[in-house]
Coordinates of C-alpha atoms in Angstrom, one line a residue:
Chain A
M1 CA -7.0 -14.0 -8.6
S2 CA -8.2 -13.4 -12.1
T3 CA -10.1 -10.2 -12.9
A4 CA -12.9 -10.0 -15.4
R5 CA -13.4 -6.7 -17.2
Y6 CA -16.5 -5.1 -18.9
V7 CA -16.9 -1.8 -20.7
E8 CA -19.8 0.0 -22.4
H9 CA -20.6 3.6 -23.1
V10 CA -23.4 5.7 -21.9
M11 CA -23.9 9.5 -21.5
G12 CA -20.8 10.0 -23.6
M13 CA -18.5 8.3 -21.2
P14 CA -17.1 4.8 -20.8
I15 CA -18.4 2.7 -18.0
S16 CA -15.7 0.2 -17.0
L17 CA -16.1 -2.6 -14.6
A18 CA -13.6 -5.0 -13.0
L19 CA -14.8 -8.0 -11.0
R20 CA -12.8 -10.5 -9.0
G21 CA -13.9 -13.3 -6.7
R22 CA -16.8 -15.7 -7.0
H23 CA -18.9 -14.1 -9.7
T24 CA -16.7 -12.6 -12.5
D25 CA -17.9 -14.2 -15.7
D26 CA -21.0 -16.2 -14.9
D27 CA -24.8 -15.5 -15.2
A28 CA -24.9 -13.6 -11.9
A29 CA -22.0 -11.3 -13.0
H30 CA -23.5 -10.7 -16.5
E31 CA -26.9 -9.9 -15.0
A32 CA -25.4 -7.5 -12.5
W33 CA -23.5 -5.7 -15.2
A34 CA -26.6 -5.5 -17.4
A35 CA -28.5 -4.1 -14.4
V36 CA -25.8 -1.5 -13.8
M37 CA -26.0 -0.3 -17.4
N38 CA -29.8 -0.2 -17.5
R39 CA -29.8 1.9 -14.4
L40 CA -27.3 4.4 -15.9
R41 CA -29.3 4.6 -19.2
A42 CA -32.5 5.3 -17.2
V43 CA -30.7 8.1 -15.3
D44 CA -29.5 9.5 -18.6
L45 CA -33.1 9.7 -19.9
V46 CA -34.2 11.7 -16.8
F47 CA -31.2 13.9 -16.2
S48 CA -29.4 14.6 -19.5
T49 CA -29.1 18.2 -20.3
Y50 CA -28.3 17.2 -23.9
R51 CA -31.7 15.7 -24.4
D52 CA -34.5 18.1 -25.3
D53 CA -37.1 15.8 -23.8
S54 CA -35.4 14.9 -20.5
Y55 CA -37.2 15.8 -17.3
I56 CA -34.3 17.9 -16.3
T57 CA -34.3 20.0 -19.5
R58 CA -38.1 20.5 -19.3
L59 CA -37.9 21.4 -15.6
G60 CA -35.1 23.9 -16.3
R61 CA -37.2 25.5 -19.0
G62 CA -40.2 25.7 -16.7
E63 CA -42.3 23.4 -18.8
I64 CA -43.1 21.0 -16.0
G65 CA -43.1 21.2 -12.2
L66 CA -41.1 19.2 -9.7
D67 CA -44.2 17.3 -8.8
E68 CA -44.4 15.9 -12.4
C69 CA -40.8 14.6 -12.2
P70 CA -39.7 11.1 -10.9
P71 CA -38.6 11.1 -7.3
E72 CA -35.0 10.9 -8.3
V73 CA -35.2 14.6 -9.5
P74 CA -35.9 16.1 -6.1
E75 CA -33.4 13.8 -4.6
V76 CA -30.6 15.1 -6.8
L77 CA -31.7 18.7 -6.4
A78 CA -31.6 18.3 -2.7
L79 CA -28.0 17.0 -3.0
G80 CA -27.2 20.0 -5.2
E81 CA -28.6 22.3 -2.6
Q82 CA -26.6 20.7 0.2
A83 CA -23.5 21.0 -2.0
R84 CA -24.2 24.7 -2.6
R85 CA -24.4 25.3 1.1
D86 CA -21.3 23.2 1.9
S87 CA -19.2 25.0 -0.8
T88 CA -20.4 28.4 0.3
G89 CA -21.9 29.0 -3.1
A90 CA -18.9 27.9 -5.3
F91 CA -20.9 25.0 -6.6
D92 CA -24.4 25.7 -7.7
V93 CA -26.6 23.5 -10.0
W94 CA -28.8 26.5 -10.7
R95 CA -26.2 28.8 -12.3
D96 CA -27.0 29.6 -15.9
G97 CA -30.2 27.5 -15.8
L98 CA -30.5 24.1 -14.3
D99 CA -27.5 21.8 -14.7
P100 CA -27.2 19.1 -12.1
S101 CA -24.5 17.1 -14.1
G102 CA -22.0 17.8 -11.4
V103 CA -24.1 15.9 -9.0
V104 CA -25.7 13.2 -11.2
K105 CA -22.7 11.3 -12.4
G106 CA -21.3 10.1 -9.0
W107 CA -24.8 9.7 -7.5
A108 CA -25.9 7.6 -10.5
A109 CA -22.8 5.3 -10.4
D110 CA -23.1 4.9 -6.6
R111 CA -26.7 3.8 -7.0
A112 CA -25.9 1.6 -10.0
A113 CA -23.2 -0.1 -7.9
D114 CA -26.0 -1.5 -5.7
H115 CA -26.3 -4.3 -8.2
L116 CA -22.6 -5.1 -7.7
R117 CA -22.8 -4.9 -4.0
A118 CA -25.5 -7.6 -4.1
L119 CA -23.0 -10.1 -5.7
P120 CA -21.8 -12.4 -2.9
D121 CA -18.1 -13.0 -2.4
T122 CA -17.2 -10.7 -5.2
D123 CA -15.0 -7.6 -5.3
F124 CA -15.7 -4.8 -7.8
C125 CA -14.3 -1.6 -9.2
L126 CA -16.8 0.4 -11.3
S127 CA -15.7 3.5 -13.2
A128 CA -18.2 5.9 -14.7
G129 CA -16.1 8.2 -16.9
G130 CA -13.2 8.4 -14.4
D131 CA -15.2 8.5 -11.2
L132 CA -15.1 5.2 -9.4
V133 CA -16.5 3.1 -6.6
C134 CA -14.8 0.0 -5.3
R135 CA -15.3 -2.8 -2.9
T136 CA -12.9 -5.4 -1.5
L137 CA -14.5 -7.8 0.9
D138 CA -11.2 -8.9 2.6
P139 CA -9.9 -5.7 4.3
Y140 CA -6.4 -7.3 4.0
G141 CA -6.9 -8.3 0.4
R142 CA -5.2 -6.5 -2.5
P143 CA -6.7 -3.1 -2.7
W144 CA -7.8 -1.7 -6.1
R145 CA -5.1 0.4 -7.4
I146 CA -6.5 3.6 -8.9
G147 CA -4.2 5.7 -11.1
V148 CA -4.9 9.4 -11.1
E149 CA -4.7 10.9 -14.6
H150 CA -2.2 13.7 -15.1
P151 CA -4.3 16.8 -16.0
H152 CA -1.7 18.1 -18.4
D153 CA -1.0 14.8 -20.0
P154 CA -3.9 12.2 -19.9
D155 CA -1.5 9.5 -21.1
R156 CA 0.3 9.6 -17.8
I157 CA -0.7 9.1 -14.2
I158 CA 0.5 11.4 -11.4
A159 CA -0.6 9.4 -8.4
V160 CA -1.8 6.0 -7.3
V161 CA -4.5 5.5 -4.7
P162 CA -4.8 2.0 -3.2
V163 CA -8.5 1.7 -2.2
T164 CA -10.1 -1.4 -0.7
T165 CA -13.6 -0.1 -0.2
G166 CA -14.4 3.5 -1.1
A167 CA -14.7 6.0 -4.0
V168 CA -12.4 8.2 -6.0
A169 CA -13.6 11.1 -8.2
T170 CA -11.6 13.6 -10.2
S171 CA -12.8 17.0 -11.6
G172 CA -11.0 19.3 -13.9
T173 CA -11.1 20.9 -17.3
A174 CA -11.9 19.5 -20.7
H175 CA -14.8 17.4 -19.5
R176 CA -16.8 16.9 -22.7
G177 CA -17.7 20.5 -22.9
E178 CA -18.6 20.7 -19.2
H179 CA -17.2 23.9 -17.9
I180 CA -16.9 24.1 -14.2
V181 CA -17.2 27.7 -13.0
D182 CA -17.0 29.3 -9.6
A183 CA -20.7 30.1 -9.2
R184 CA -19.9 33.1 -7.0
T185 CA -18.0 34.8 -9.8
G186 CA -19.2 33.0 -12.9
R187 CA -15.6 32.6 -13.9
A188 CA -13.5 29.5 -14.5
P189 CA -11.5 28.7 -11.4
A190 CA -7.9 29.9 -11.5
A191 CA -4.7 28.1 -10.6
V192 CA -6.1 24.6 -10.3
A193 CA -5.8 21.9 -13.0
S194 CA -7.6 19.0 -11.3
V195 CA -8.9 17.8 -8.0
T196 CA -9.2 14.2 -7.0
V197 CA -11.2 13.2 -3.9
V198 CA -11.2 9.9 -2.1
G199 CA -14.0 9.2 0.3
E200 CA -16.5 6.6 1.4
S201 CA -19.3 7.5 -1.0
L202 CA -18.9 8.3 -4.7
T203 CA -21.9 10.7 -4.5
W204 CA -19.9 12.9 -2.2
A205 CA -16.5 12.3 -3.6
D206 CA -17.8 13.5 -7.0
I207 CA -19.6 16.5 -5.5
D208 CA -16.6 17.5 -3.4
A209 CA -14.2 17.2 -6.3
T210 CA -16.2 19.6 -8.4
A211 CA -16.8 21.9 -5.4
A212 CA -13.1 22.0 -4.5
Y213 CA -12.2 22.6 -8.2
A214 CA -14.6 25.5 -8.2
H215 CA -12.7 27.0 -5.3
G216 CA -9.7 27.6 -7.6
P217 CA -6.6 28.6 -5.5
D218 CA -8.4 27.6 -2.3
A219 CA -9.2 24.1 -3.6
A220 CA -6.8 22.3 -1.2
E221 CA -7.7 24.5 1.7
W222 CA -11.4 23.9 1.2
L223 CA -11.0 20.1 0.8
R224 CA -9.2 20.0 4.1
T225 CA -12.4 21.1 5.8
R226 CA -14.3 18.1 4.5
V227 CA -14.3 15.4 7.2
G228 CA -13.5 11.9 5.9
R229 CA -12.1 12.9 2.6
S230 CA -8.6 12.9 1.3
G231 CA -7.3 13.8 -2.1
L232 CA -5.0 15.4 -4.5
V233 CA -5.0 18.9 -6.0
V234 CA -2.9 19.3 -9.1
W235 CA -2.2 23.0 -9.9
E236 CA -1.9 24.7 -13.2
D237 CA 1.8 25.1 -12.7
G238 CA 2.3 21.3 -12.4
S239 CA 2.8 21.2 -8.7
S240 CA 0.5 19.2 -6.5
T241 CA -0.9 19.1 -3.0
V242 CA -1.8 15.9 -1.2
V243 CA -4.7 16.4 1.2
D244 CA -4.9 13.9 4.0
G245 CA -8.3 14.6 5.4
Y246 CA -8.2 11.8 7.8
R247 CA -8.9 12.9 11.4
L248 CA -8.5 11.1 14.7
P249 CA -11.9 10.9 16.3
Chain B
M1 CA 10.6 -5.1 35.0
K2 CA 9.4 -1.6 34.5
R3 CA 11.8 -1.1 31.7
I4 CA 10.7 -4.2 30.0
V5 CA 7.0 -3.2 30.2
F6 CA 8.0 0.0 28.7
W7 CA 9.8 -1.8 26.0
L8 CA 6.8 -3.9 25.4
L9 CA 4.6 -0.9 25.0
S10 CA 6.9 0.7 22.5
T11 CA 7.1 -2.6 20.7
A12 CA 3.3 -2.7 20.6
T13 CA 3.4 0.8 19.1
V14 CA 5.9 -0.3 16.4
V15 CA 3.8 -3.3 15.6
V16 CA 0.7 -1.1 15.3
L17 CA 2.7 1.2 13.1
L18 CA 3.5 -1.8 10.9
F19 CA -0.1 -2.8 10.7
G20 CA -1.2 0.7 10.1
Y21 CA 1.2 1.0 7.3
H22 CA 0.1 -2.3 5.9
T23 CA -3.6 -1.6 5.8
S24 CA -3.3 1.9 4.4
T25 CA -0.7 1.3 1.7
S26 CA -0.6 -2.4 1.1
G27 CA 0.0 -3.1 -2.6
A28 CA 1.3 0.4 -3.0
M29 CA 4.7 -0.8 -1.7
T30 CA 5.3 -2.6 -5.0
A31 CA 5.3 0.5 -7.1
E32 CA 9.1 0.6 -7.5
S33 CA 9.6 4.2 -8.2
S34 CA 6.8 5.7 -6.2
A35 CA 7.8 8.6 -4.1
I36 CA 5.7 8.1 -1.0
A37 CA 3.8 11.2 -0.1
P38 CA 2.5 11.5 3.4
A39 CA 1.3 7.9 3.5
N40 CA -1.5 8.2 6.0
G41 CA 0.6 10.1 8.5
T42 CA -1.9 9.4 11.2
A43 CA -0.5 5.9 11.7
G44 CA 2.2 7.3 13.9
T45 CA -0.2 9.0 16.3
T46 CA -1.9 6.0 17.6
G47 CA -2.0 7.1 21.2
T48 CA -4.1 4.2 22.3
A49 CA -1.4 1.5 22.1
G50 CA -0.8 -0.1 25.4
S51 CA -3.9 1.3 27.0
G52 CA -5.5 -2.1 27.4
S53 CA -6.6 -3.4 30.7
S54 CA -4.6 -6.5 31.3
S55 CA -1.1 -5.8 32.4
G56 CA 0.6 -8.8 30.8
S57 CA 2.3 -11.8 32.2
T58 CA 5.6 -13.7 32.3
G59 CA 6.6 -17.3 31.8
T60 CA 9.8 -19.3 31.6
T61 CA 10.7 -21.8 28.9
A62 CA 13.8 -23.6 28.0
S63 CA 14.8 -20.9 25.5
G64 CA 14.3 -18.0 28.0
K65 CA 11.8 -16.0 29.8
T66 CA 8.6 -15.0 28.0
Y67 CA 6.9 -11.7 28.6
T68 CA 3.4 -11.2 27.3
G69 CA 2.4 -7.7 26.9
P70 CA -1.0 -6.2 27.7
V71 CA -3.7 -6.3 25.0
A72 CA -3.6 -2.9 23.3
D73 CA -6.9 -1.7 22.0
T74 CA -5.9 0.1 18.8
R75 CA -7.7 1.6 16.0
W76 CA -7.1 -1.5 14.0
G77 CA -8.3 -3.9 16.6
N78 CA -6.6 -5.6 19.5
V79 CA -2.8 -6.1 19.4
Q80 CA -0.8 -8.1 21.9
V81 CA 2.9 -8.7 21.7
Q82 CA 5.0 -11.4 23.3
I83 CA 8.7 -11.4 23.7
T84 CA 11.2 -14.0 24.8
V85 CA 14.3 -12.9 26.7
A86 CA 17.4 -15.0 27.2
D87 CA 20.6 -13.8 28.7
G88 CA 19.3 -10.3 28.8
K89 CA 18.5 -10.2 25.1
V90 CA 15.3 -10.4 23.2
T91 CA 15.4 -13.6 21.2
A92 CA 11.9 -13.8 19.8
V93 CA 8.9 -11.6 19.3
S94 CA 5.5 -12.9 18.4
V95 CA 2.1 -11.3 18.1
P96 CA -0.5 -13.6 19.7
Q97 CA -3.3 -11.1 19.0
Q98 CA -3.5 -9.3 15.7
P99 CA -6.1 -6.9 14.5
N100 CA -8.9 -8.6 12.7
G101 CA -10.8 -7.1 9.8
N102 CA -13.3 -5.1 11.7
G103 CA -15.4 -2.1 10.7
R104 CA -12.8 0.4 11.8
D105 CA -10.3 -1.1 9.5
R106 CA -12.5 -0.7 6.5
E107 CA -13.1 2.9 7.5
I108 CA -9.5 3.6 7.2
N109 CA -9.1 2.0 3.8
A110 CA -12.0 4.1 2.5
R111 CA -9.8 7.1 3.3
A112 CA -6.7 6.0 1.4
V113 CA -4.4 8.8 0.5
P114 CA -3.1 9.4 -3.0
I115 CA 0.6 8.5 -3.4
L116 CA 2.5 10.6 -5.9
V117 CA 4.4 8.7 -8.5
Q118 CA 7.3 9.8 -10.7
E119 CA 6.1 11.5 -13.8
T120 CA 7.6 8.9 -16.1
L121 CA 5.6 6.1 -14.6
S122 CA 3.1 4.7 -17.1
A123 CA -0.1 2.7 -16.5
Q124 CA 1.6 -0.4 -17.7
S125 CA 4.5 -0.3 -15.3
S126 CA 2.5 0.8 -12.2
D127 CA 0.1 -2.1 -12.1
I128 CA -3.1 0.0 -11.8
D129 CA -6.7 -1.3 -12.1
M130 CA -8.6 1.8 -13.1
V131 CA -8.0 5.5 -14.0
S132 CA -9.6 8.4 -12.3
G133 CA -9.5 11.5 -14.4
A134 CA -11.5 14.5 -15.7
T135 CA -11.0 13.7 -19.3
V136 CA -12.2 10.1 -19.3
T137 CA -14.7 10.4 -22.1
S138 CA -16.0 8.1 -24.9
D139 CA -14.3 10.3 -27.6
G140 CA -10.8 9.6 -26.5
Y141 CA -11.5 6.3 -24.9
V142 CA -9.8 4.0 -27.4
Q143 CA -6.4 5.8 -27.0
S144 CA -6.8 6.3 -23.3
L145 CA -5.1 4.6 -20.4
Q146 CA -8.4 3.3 -19.2
G147 CA -9.0 1.9 -22.7
A148 CA -5.7 0.2 -22.6
L149 CA -6.4 -1.3 -19.2
D150 CA -9.8 -2.6 -20.3
E151 CA -8.3 -4.0 -23.5
A152 CA -5.5 -5.8 -21.6
G153 CA -8.2 -7.3 -19.3
L154 CA -5.8 -7.8 -16.5

């Protein structure tokens, strides 16, 4: 089956799309791709901490109230609050001012993928700067094969995840100036180089990858407590831990 | 007869194992040099195999006696195994009922587990579709693995 590929940039990251099935390179495919990009650009206007005039910047500075923000803002802040509680404070969007970027990326891509989910008889794999969401309609079809970047050498992969339908997100260092800290200590997490999380929703795979990373030496242990997620922790010393979070019901 | 039923049950379990393996790592098997990490270790603990209600049946054909096992309700759907015995040996095994693609199956695939690969493996040789990583940014995109994959358009 031939795969069509698309790539554009927004929010300083590449958005890559692979399509296979009925709509790969026709009007429906092009329209869905345009809709994905429009949605991500709209999210950037609201949530960018790099823009002086974004709602999130103005909210963080106290210039506007929540009631003056679009409904997506309270939605994302609620996710951030749930993440803070789930991570016992290691992940906090309110540390050092308001910075919900650890929540926004996966959430935005997950929502944007709705335009791809609406494409009939079409499989997709959408990557927003290394966090991705995939669909394969035939559960016995060829899964999307996701390579996990080696945190010490981005030219290599350290693992492969075959995903038919689901999400994969990776958090680590050197993320266009985004510094993940353990919000409980304010320090950069120790011992851990990157955390990759596989789950059903990209919103939560992304949040959990960041939250696990913030746990430093306890990253794998914390990730094991998350029902329905599996993943990979790569440590600073180059060793790695596979987390099989799958549980029998 | 008891022994044969027992054998059938264990066969059902093996078949379930095979299916489980297939659904959780299909495609991954082709990565020649992949060192398989715990590839969904839960596949081996399918305790439900053989717990179906029907107790199976037997029949005789020219090539031997056919035993049809009970329908096992597994995580992946219903599995039923049929064996043919001639001269006290199993001469054929078939699977009249295989798991179909139901919701439970998809659930499992959403929880695929990363498989560690040897450090020397590059994106080109491992046949990957996308890259998940913390440093996938626009700045380094052109030289990145993801950039190469998009460029190749495979």
